[in-house]
Protein backbone atom coordinates (compact mmCIF):
# COMPACT_ATOMS: atom_id res chain seq x y z
CA MET A 1 -4.60 25.72 15.33
CA ASN A 2 -7.71 23.59 15.53
CA GLN A 3 -8.00 21.08 12.66
CA VAL A 4 -11.47 20.74 10.94
CA CYS A 5 -12.67 17.43 10.01
CA GLU A 6 -14.08 17.26 6.48
CA ASN A 7 -16.39 14.68 4.93
CA SER A 8 -13.67 13.53 2.29
CA ARG A 9 -13.19 9.83 1.80
CA ILE A 10 -10.04 10.43 -0.24
CA VAL A 11 -7.24 7.94 0.53
CA GLY A 12 -3.68 8.90 0.58
CA CYS A 13 -0.24 7.00 0.92
CA SER A 14 3.03 8.63 1.47
CA PHE A 15 5.79 5.92 0.50
CA SER A 16 9.42 5.45 -0.32
CA VAL A 17 10.96 2.71 -2.31
CA HIS A 18 14.44 1.59 -2.01
CA PRO A 19 16.07 -0.53 -4.67
CA MET A 20 19.30 -1.72 -3.21
CA SER A 21 21.46 -0.97 -6.16
CA ASP A 22 23.77 1.95 -7.52
CA GLN A 23 21.22 2.35 -10.17
CA PHE A 24 18.37 3.01 -7.78
CA VAL A 25 17.19 6.16 -9.61
CA THR A 26 17.01 4.29 -12.73
CA TYR A 27 14.89 1.49 -11.33
CA ILE A 28 12.47 4.07 -9.64
CA MET A 29 11.96 6.21 -12.70
CA ASP A 30 11.47 3.21 -15.12
CA SER A 31 8.70 1.79 -12.86
CA LEU A 32 7.03 5.35 -12.64
CA LYS A 33 7.08 5.32 -16.57
CA GLU A 34 5.43 1.82 -16.60
CA VAL A 35 2.64 2.55 -13.97
CA ASP A 36 -0.40 4.59 -15.05
CA THR A 37 -1.06 7.08 -12.27
CA SER A 38 -3.60 9.12 -14.27
CA LYS A 39 -6.38 8.33 -11.57
CA VAL A 40 -4.42 9.66 -8.54
CA TRP A 41 -2.94 12.89 -7.35
CA LEU A 42 0.80 12.35 -7.44
CA HIS A 43 3.70 14.33 -5.90
CA THR A 44 7.27 13.29 -5.22
CA ASP A 45 9.95 15.21 -3.27
CA ASP A 46 13.23 14.19 -2.00
CA VAL A 47 11.94 12.10 1.00
CA THR A 48 8.75 10.38 -0.34
CA THR A 49 6.05 9.99 -3.15
CA THR A 50 2.41 10.86 -2.21
CA VAL A 51 -0.55 9.47 -4.19
CA ARG A 52 -4.11 10.20 -3.32
CA GLY A 53 -7.53 9.38 -4.71
CA ARG A 54 -9.86 6.51 -4.39
CA MET A 55 -8.90 3.69 -2.10
CA GLU A 56 -8.68 1.03 -4.99
CA HIS A 57 -6.33 3.44 -7.15
CA VAL A 58 -4.01 4.30 -4.39
CA PHE A 59 -3.46 0.47 -3.85
CA ASP A 60 -3.50 -0.19 -7.43
CA VAL A 61 -0.54 2.20 -8.01
CA THR A 62 1.66 1.46 -4.80
CA LYS A 63 1.43 -2.28 -5.66
CA ALA A 64 2.37 -1.71 -9.34
CA ILE A 65 5.15 0.57 -8.65
CA LEU A 66 6.60 -2.02 -6.28
CA LEU A 67 6.07 -4.91 -8.58
CA HIS A 68 7.72 -3.13 -11.77
CA ILE A 69 10.71 -2.65 -9.63
CA ALA A 70 10.91 -6.19 -7.96
CA LYS A 71 10.20 -7.94 -11.31
CA THR A 72 13.99 -6.91 -12.27
CA GLY A 73 15.20 -9.16 -9.43
CA VAL A 74 16.77 -6.23 -7.48
CA HIS A 75 16.34 -6.36 -3.64
CA VAL A 76 13.66 -3.51 -3.11
CA ALA A 77 12.30 -2.29 0.22
CA PHE A 78 8.89 -0.38 0.33
CA GLN A 79 7.71 1.80 3.16
CA GLY A 80 4.30 3.27 3.14
CA THR A 81 1.72 5.06 5.40
CA PHE A 82 -1.85 4.70 4.22
CA SER A 83 -4.51 7.18 5.67
CA ILE A 84 -8.17 7.97 5.35
CA GLY A 85 -10.40 10.35 7.19
CA CYS A 86 -10.39 13.03 9.77
CA PRO A 87 -8.48 15.55 9.84
CA GLY A 88 -10.02 15.76 6.42
CA ASP A 89 -7.82 15.62 3.26
CA THR A 90 -9.65 17.65 0.46
CA SER A 91 -6.86 18.71 -1.92
CA GLY A 92 -7.02 16.45 -5.00
CA ASP A 93 -10.73 15.33 -4.24
CA VAL A 94 -11.28 15.68 -8.17
CA TYR A 95 -9.87 12.30 -8.34
CA MET A 96 -12.71 10.94 -6.22
CA ASP A 97 -14.94 11.20 -9.40
CA GLU A 98 -12.67 8.60 -11.32
CA SER A 99 -14.26 5.09 -12.07
CA SER A 100 -13.39 2.12 -10.06
CA GLU A 101 -11.43 0.48 -12.91
CA ARG A 102 -7.92 -0.24 -11.86
CA LEU A 103 -5.72 0.86 -14.70
CA ASN A 104 -2.48 -1.25 -13.85
CA GLU A 105 -4.19 -4.52 -12.88
CA THR A 106 -3.94 -6.02 -16.31
CA ASN A 107 -0.28 -5.22 -16.72
CA VAL A 108 0.92 -6.76 -13.23
CA THR A 109 -1.38 -9.60 -12.87
CA GLY A 110 1.04 -11.95 -14.25
CA LEU A 111 3.65 -10.73 -11.93
CA ARG A 112 3.54 -13.37 -9.28
CA LEU A 113 6.38 -12.53 -6.91
CA PRO A 114 6.71 -13.40 -3.16
CA ILE A 115 7.28 -10.72 -0.67
CA ALA A 116 7.71 -10.39 3.18
CA ALA A 117 5.71 -7.50 4.67
CA LYS A 118 4.84 -6.10 8.16
CA PHE A 119 1.90 -3.92 8.74
CA SER A 120 0.41 -2.02 11.74
CA LEU A 121 -3.02 -0.59 11.89
CA TYR A 122 -4.41 2.45 13.83
CA PRO A 123 -7.87 3.08 13.95
CA MET A 124 -8.79 6.48 15.59
CA GLY A 125 -12.00 8.09 16.41
CA GLY A 126 -14.11 5.24 17.50
CA GLY A 127 -15.46 2.07 15.59
CA ASP A 128 -16.00 -1.60 16.49
CA TYR A 129 -12.75 -2.76 14.67
CA MET A 130 -10.93 -5.54 16.43
CA ASP A 131 -13.27 -8.21 15.17
CA THR A 132 -13.00 -6.74 11.69
CA ILE A 133 -9.10 -6.83 11.87
CA TYR A 134 -9.26 -10.49 13.17
CA ALA A 135 -11.72 -11.57 10.35
CA GLN A 136 -9.59 -9.94 7.53
CA ILE A 137 -6.37 -11.68 8.99
CA GLU A 138 -8.33 -14.89 8.67
CA ALA A 139 -9.36 -14.05 5.06
CA MET A 140 -5.73 -13.42 4.20
CA LYS A 141 -4.65 -16.98 5.66
CA SER A 142 -7.39 -18.46 3.54
CA LYS A 143 -5.69 -17.01 0.42
CA GLY A 144 -2.51 -18.71 1.32
CA VAL A 145 -0.88 -15.75 3.02
CA GLU A 146 1.27 -16.84 5.93
CA VAL A 147 0.60 -14.48 9.06
CA SER A 148 2.62 -14.43 12.01
CA PRO A 149 2.85 -11.95 15.07
CA ALA A 150 5.99 -9.51 15.31
CA HIS A 151 6.63 -6.72 17.69
CA TYR A 152 4.25 -3.74 17.06
CA SER A 153 3.14 -5.36 13.80
CA THR A 154 1.81 -8.21 11.91
CA ARG A 155 4.03 -10.16 9.41
CA LEU A 156 2.62 -11.32 6.22
CA ASP A 157 4.58 -13.60 3.65
CA GLY A 158 3.18 -14.67 0.53
CA ASP A 159 2.46 -13.41 -3.15
CA THR A 160 2.50 -9.75 -3.70
CA HIS A 161 -1.24 -9.62 -4.91
CA ASP A 162 -2.72 -11.73 -2.19
CA ILE A 163 -0.95 -9.53 0.47
CA PHE A 164 -1.83 -6.19 -1.06
CA THR A 165 -5.49 -7.38 -1.56
CA GLY A 166 -5.42 -8.36 2.14
CA LEU A 167 -4.04 -4.95 3.16
CA GLU A 168 -6.47 -3.26 1.09
CA ASP A 169 -9.50 -5.24 2.52
CA VAL A 170 -8.27 -4.86 6.22
CA PHE A 171 -7.90 -0.96 5.57
CA ARG A 172 -11.38 -0.68 3.90
CA GLU A 173 -13.20 -2.74 6.48
CA THR A 174 -11.73 -0.96 9.44
CA GLU A 175 -12.54 2.20 8.03
CA ALA A 176 -16.16 0.86 7.30
CA SER A 177 -16.35 -0.46 10.74
CA GLY A 178 -16.71 3.36 12.23
CA SER A 179 -13.12 4.47 12.43
CA SER A 180 -13.28 8.24 11.38
CA HIS A 181 -9.47 8.26 10.73
CA THR A 182 -7.59 5.29 9.99
CA VAL A 183 -3.83 4.89 9.46
CA MET A 184 -1.75 1.92 8.29
CA THR A 185 1.78 1.56 8.05
CA VAL A 186 3.32 -1.16 5.69
CA THR A 187 6.84 -2.24 5.12
CA VAL A 188 7.75 -4.69 2.42
CA SER A 189 10.90 -6.42 1.30
CA ALA A 190 11.02 -8.13 -2.12
CA ASN A 191 14.14 -10.25 -3.44
CA SER A 192 16.00 -10.15 -0.12
CA PRO A 193 19.01 -12.25 -0.17
CA SER A 194 18.30 -13.10 3.49
CA HIS A 195 14.66 -14.08 2.65
CA LYS A 196 15.97 -16.41 0.19
CA GLU A 197 18.64 -18.03 2.40
CA THR A 198 15.94 -18.70 4.76
CA GLU A 199 13.69 -20.41 2.09
């Protein structure tokens, strides 16, 4: 079956969060209650949660969910795949009409939590993106994010807000550079005992 490319610029993220606790359900459900998801399409099944809408709202919601769990001090892992572009994703396009105001930023801006993250970026369908990626990595460094190479990915260490801003910027600018379909995978660890021992 041939896939038809649409003009939709809706962004999607399919993600899982894993609080390392017997009360993991409570941690996840409590975070979802605290996060305003009214500007995104959201669906949760037994494997992942998917949010879709304007880019800024998808990053706003995923960051807020992670922060509301991590603020409890529990070790939590986040694994997400962000995607935009061809093949077209049109279901839920009504959320593209939302304003650009981020609904969760005010509630989480005071939560300054260090995280470790790895991301991989996959621009598909053309575009001059390598210089864009390098420029955005340098921008992350200028905000205090520690950037280091890793197998099949780039590692980021720093504040949650700075890292998510950097991830959103590199994703946005790669798409703007001409990539008709951009995919980014992100793995995050917060409150890891092994990370604390390293520090």
